PDB file of C-alpha atoms and ligand atoms in Angstrom:
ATOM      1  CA  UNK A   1      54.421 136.260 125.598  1.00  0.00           C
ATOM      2  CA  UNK A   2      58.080 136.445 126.121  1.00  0.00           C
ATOM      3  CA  UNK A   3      59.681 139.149 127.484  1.00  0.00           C
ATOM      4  CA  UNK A   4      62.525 140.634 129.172  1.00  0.00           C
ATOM      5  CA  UNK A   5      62.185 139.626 133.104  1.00  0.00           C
ATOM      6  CA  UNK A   6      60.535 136.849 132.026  1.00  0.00           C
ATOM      7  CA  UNK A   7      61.006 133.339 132.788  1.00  0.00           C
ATOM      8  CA  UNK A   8      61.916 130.927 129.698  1.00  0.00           C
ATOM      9  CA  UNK A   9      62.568 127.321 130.262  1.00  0.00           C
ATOM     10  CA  UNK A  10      67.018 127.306 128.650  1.00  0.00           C
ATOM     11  CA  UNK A  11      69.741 124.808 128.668  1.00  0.00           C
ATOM     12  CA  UNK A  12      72.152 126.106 131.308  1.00  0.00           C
ATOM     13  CA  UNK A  13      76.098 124.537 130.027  1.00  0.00           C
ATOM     14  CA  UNK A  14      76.717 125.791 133.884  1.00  0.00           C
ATOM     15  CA  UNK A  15      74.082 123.481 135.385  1.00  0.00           C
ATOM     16  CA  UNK A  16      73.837 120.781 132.582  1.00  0.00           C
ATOM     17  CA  UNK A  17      70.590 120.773 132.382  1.00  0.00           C
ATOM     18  CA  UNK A  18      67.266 122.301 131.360  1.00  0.00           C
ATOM     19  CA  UNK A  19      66.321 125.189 133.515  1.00  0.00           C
ATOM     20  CA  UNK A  20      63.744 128.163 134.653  1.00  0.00           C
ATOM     21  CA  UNK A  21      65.678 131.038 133.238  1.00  0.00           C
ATOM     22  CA  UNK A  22      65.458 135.046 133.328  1.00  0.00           C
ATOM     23  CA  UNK A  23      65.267 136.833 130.027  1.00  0.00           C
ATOM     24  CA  UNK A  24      67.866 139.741 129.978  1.00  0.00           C
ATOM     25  CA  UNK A  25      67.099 140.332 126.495  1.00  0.00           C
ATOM     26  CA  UNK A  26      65.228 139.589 123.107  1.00  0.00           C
ATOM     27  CA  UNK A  27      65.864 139.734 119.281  1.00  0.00           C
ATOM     28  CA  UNK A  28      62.196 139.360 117.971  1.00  0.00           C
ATOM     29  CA  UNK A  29      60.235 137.486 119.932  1.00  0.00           C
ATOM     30  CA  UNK A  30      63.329 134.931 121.301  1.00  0.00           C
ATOM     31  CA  UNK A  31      65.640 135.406 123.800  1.00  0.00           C
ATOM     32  CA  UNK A  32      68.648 136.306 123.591  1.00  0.00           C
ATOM     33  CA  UNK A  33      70.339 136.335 126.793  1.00  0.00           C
ATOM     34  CA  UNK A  34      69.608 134.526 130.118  1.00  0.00           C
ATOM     35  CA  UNK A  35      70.568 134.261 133.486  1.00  0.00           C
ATOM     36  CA  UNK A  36      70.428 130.833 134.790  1.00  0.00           C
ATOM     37  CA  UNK A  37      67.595 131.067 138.274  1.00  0.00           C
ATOM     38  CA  UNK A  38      69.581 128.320 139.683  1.00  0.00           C
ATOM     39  CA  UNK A  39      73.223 129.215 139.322  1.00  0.00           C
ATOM     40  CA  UNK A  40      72.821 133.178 137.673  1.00  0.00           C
ATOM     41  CA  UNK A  41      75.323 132.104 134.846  1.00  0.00           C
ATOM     42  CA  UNK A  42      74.911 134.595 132.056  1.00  0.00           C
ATOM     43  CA  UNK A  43      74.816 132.740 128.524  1.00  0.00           C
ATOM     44  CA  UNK A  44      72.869 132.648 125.404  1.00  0.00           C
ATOM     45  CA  UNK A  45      69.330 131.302 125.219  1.00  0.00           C
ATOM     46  CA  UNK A  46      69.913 127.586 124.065  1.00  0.00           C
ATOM     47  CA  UNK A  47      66.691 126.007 124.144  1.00  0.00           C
ATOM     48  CA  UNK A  48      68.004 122.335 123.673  1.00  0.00           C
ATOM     49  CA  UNK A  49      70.516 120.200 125.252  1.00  0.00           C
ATOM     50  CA  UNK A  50      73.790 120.658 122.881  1.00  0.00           C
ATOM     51  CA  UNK A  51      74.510 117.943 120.710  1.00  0.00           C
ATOM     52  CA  UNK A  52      70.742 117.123 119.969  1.00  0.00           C
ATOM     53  CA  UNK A  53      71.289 119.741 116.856  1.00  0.00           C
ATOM     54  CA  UNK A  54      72.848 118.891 113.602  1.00  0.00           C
ATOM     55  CA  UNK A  55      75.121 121.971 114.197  1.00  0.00           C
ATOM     56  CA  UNK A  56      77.129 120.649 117.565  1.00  0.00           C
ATOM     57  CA  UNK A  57      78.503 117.696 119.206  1.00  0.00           C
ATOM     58  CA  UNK A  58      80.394 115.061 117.685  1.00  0.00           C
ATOM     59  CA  UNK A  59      81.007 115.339 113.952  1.00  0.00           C
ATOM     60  CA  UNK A  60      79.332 113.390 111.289  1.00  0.00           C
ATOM     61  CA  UNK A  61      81.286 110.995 109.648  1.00  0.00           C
ATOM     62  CA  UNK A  62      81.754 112.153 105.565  1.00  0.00           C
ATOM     63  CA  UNK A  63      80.593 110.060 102.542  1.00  0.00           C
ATOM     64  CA  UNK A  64      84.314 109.300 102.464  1.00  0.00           C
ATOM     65  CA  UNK A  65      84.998 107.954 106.095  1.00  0.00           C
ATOM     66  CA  UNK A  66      81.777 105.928 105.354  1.00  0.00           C
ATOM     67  CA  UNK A  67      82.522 104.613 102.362  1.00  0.00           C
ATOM     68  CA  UNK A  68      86.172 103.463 103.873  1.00  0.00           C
ATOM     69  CA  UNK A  69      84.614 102.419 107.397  1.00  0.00           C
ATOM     70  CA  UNK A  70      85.395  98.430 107.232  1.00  0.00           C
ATOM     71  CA  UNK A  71      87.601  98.776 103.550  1.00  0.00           C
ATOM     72  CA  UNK A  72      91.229  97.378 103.808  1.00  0.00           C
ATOM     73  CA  UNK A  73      93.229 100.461 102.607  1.00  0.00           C
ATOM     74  CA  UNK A  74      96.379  98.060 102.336  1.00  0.00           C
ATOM     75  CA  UNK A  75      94.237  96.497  99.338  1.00  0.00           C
ATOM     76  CA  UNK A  76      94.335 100.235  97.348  1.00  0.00           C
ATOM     77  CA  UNK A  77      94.963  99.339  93.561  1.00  0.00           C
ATOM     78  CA  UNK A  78      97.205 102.079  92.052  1.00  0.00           C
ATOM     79  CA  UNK A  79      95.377 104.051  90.077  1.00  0.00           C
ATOM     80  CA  UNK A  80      95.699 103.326  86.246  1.00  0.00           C
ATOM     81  CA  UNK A  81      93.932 104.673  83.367  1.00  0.00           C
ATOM     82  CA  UNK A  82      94.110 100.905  82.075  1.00  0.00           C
ATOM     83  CA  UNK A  83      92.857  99.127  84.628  1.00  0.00           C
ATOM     84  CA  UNK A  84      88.734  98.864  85.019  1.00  0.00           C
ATOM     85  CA  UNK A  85      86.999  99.438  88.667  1.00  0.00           C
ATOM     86  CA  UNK A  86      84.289  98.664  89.945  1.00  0.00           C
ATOM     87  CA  UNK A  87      82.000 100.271  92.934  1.00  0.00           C
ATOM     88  CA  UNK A  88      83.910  99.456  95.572  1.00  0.00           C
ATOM     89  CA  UNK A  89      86.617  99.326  95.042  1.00  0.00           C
ATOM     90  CA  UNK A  90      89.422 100.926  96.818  1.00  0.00           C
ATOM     91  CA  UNK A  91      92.310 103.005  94.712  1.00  0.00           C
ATOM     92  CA  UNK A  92      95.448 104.916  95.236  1.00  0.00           C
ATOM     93  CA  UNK A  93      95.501 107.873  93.662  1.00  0.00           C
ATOM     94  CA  UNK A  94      99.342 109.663  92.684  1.00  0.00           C
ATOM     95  CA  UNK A  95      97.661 112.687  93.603  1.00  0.00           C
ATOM     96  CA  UNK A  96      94.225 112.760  95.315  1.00  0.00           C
ATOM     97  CA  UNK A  97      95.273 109.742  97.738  1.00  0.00           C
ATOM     98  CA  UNK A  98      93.251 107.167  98.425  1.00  0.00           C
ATOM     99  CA  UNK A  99      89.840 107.160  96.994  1.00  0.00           C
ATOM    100  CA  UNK A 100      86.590 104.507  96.706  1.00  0.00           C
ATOM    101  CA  UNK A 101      84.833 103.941  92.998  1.00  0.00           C
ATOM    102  CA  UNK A 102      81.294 104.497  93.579  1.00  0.00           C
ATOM    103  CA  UNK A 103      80.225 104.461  90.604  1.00  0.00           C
ATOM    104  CA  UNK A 104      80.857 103.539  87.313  1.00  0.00           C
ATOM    105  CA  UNK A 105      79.882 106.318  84.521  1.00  0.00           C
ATOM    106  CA  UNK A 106      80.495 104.708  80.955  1.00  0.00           C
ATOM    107  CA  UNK A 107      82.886 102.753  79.790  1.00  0.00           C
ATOM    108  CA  UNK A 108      85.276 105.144  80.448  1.00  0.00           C
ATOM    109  CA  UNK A 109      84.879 107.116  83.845  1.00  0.00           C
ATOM    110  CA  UNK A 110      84.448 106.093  86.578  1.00  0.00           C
ATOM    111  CA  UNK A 111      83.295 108.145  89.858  1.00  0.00           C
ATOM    112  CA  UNK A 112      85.652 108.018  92.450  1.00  0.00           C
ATOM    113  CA  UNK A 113      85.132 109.665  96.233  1.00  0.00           C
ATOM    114  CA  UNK A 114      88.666 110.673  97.811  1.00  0.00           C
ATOM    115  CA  UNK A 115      89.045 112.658 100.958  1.00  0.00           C
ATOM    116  CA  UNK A 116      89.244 116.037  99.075  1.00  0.00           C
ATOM    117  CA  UNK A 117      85.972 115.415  97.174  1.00  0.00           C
ATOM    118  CA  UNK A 118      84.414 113.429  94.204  1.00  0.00           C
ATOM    119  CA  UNK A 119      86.572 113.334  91.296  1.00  0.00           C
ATOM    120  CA  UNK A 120      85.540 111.548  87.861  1.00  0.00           C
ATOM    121  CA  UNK A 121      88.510 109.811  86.677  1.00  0.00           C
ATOM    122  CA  UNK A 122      89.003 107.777  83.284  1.00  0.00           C
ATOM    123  CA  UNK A 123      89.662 104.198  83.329  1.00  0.00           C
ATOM    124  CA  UNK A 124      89.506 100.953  81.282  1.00  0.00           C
ATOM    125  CA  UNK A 125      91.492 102.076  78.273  1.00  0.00           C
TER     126      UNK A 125
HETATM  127 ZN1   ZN B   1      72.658 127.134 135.865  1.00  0.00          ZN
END
């Protein structure tokens, strides 16, 4: 059982690495706060490397940054209500920006993912 005193294996941001820490304190039955047996930092109980979790580290890149990884922005078609797109394709928007059709609804929408969001916008009329 854990308990304050006790010795609970914690990342230590001090140390950079995974080390014997002292519990100072619990919430339920996990640590809250450590103090680092090799260097006595006081920090939160972390017990993973940072950056291993979903939560931390580098960003994700967004459907959107995906979808324009390897496009050629330079070949955006203005965005027309009469023209017809196609997944894919790449389209300049007066006022969401930039934007990649990925997919097409009906004959007359056409999904469309800009920065902001996914927008449903009319085309081929
Ligand atoms: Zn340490």
């Amino acid at each position: 059982m854990l308990k304050p005193g006790g010795t609970v294996d914690s990342w230590c941001g001090t140390c950079k690495l995974i080390l014997a820490h002292t519990i100072e304190a619990m919430v339920g039955d996990k640590p809250a706060r450590v103090h680092c047996n090799t260097c006595q930092a006081q920090h939160s109980y972390k017990p993973n490397k940072p950056g291993t979790s979903a939560r931390s580290g580098k960003p994700r890149p967004t459907k959107y940054q995906t979808l324009l990884n390897g496009k050629d922005m330079a070949h955006a078609k203005r965005y027309s209500t009469k023209d017809k797109y196609e997944p894919g394709d790449i389209l300049d928007h007066p006022s969401f920006g930039v934007g990649v059709a990925t997919a097409v609804k009906d004959g007359t929408k056409v999904e469309v993912t800009f920065e902001g969001g996914v927008k449903l916008l009319i085309h081929g009329r």
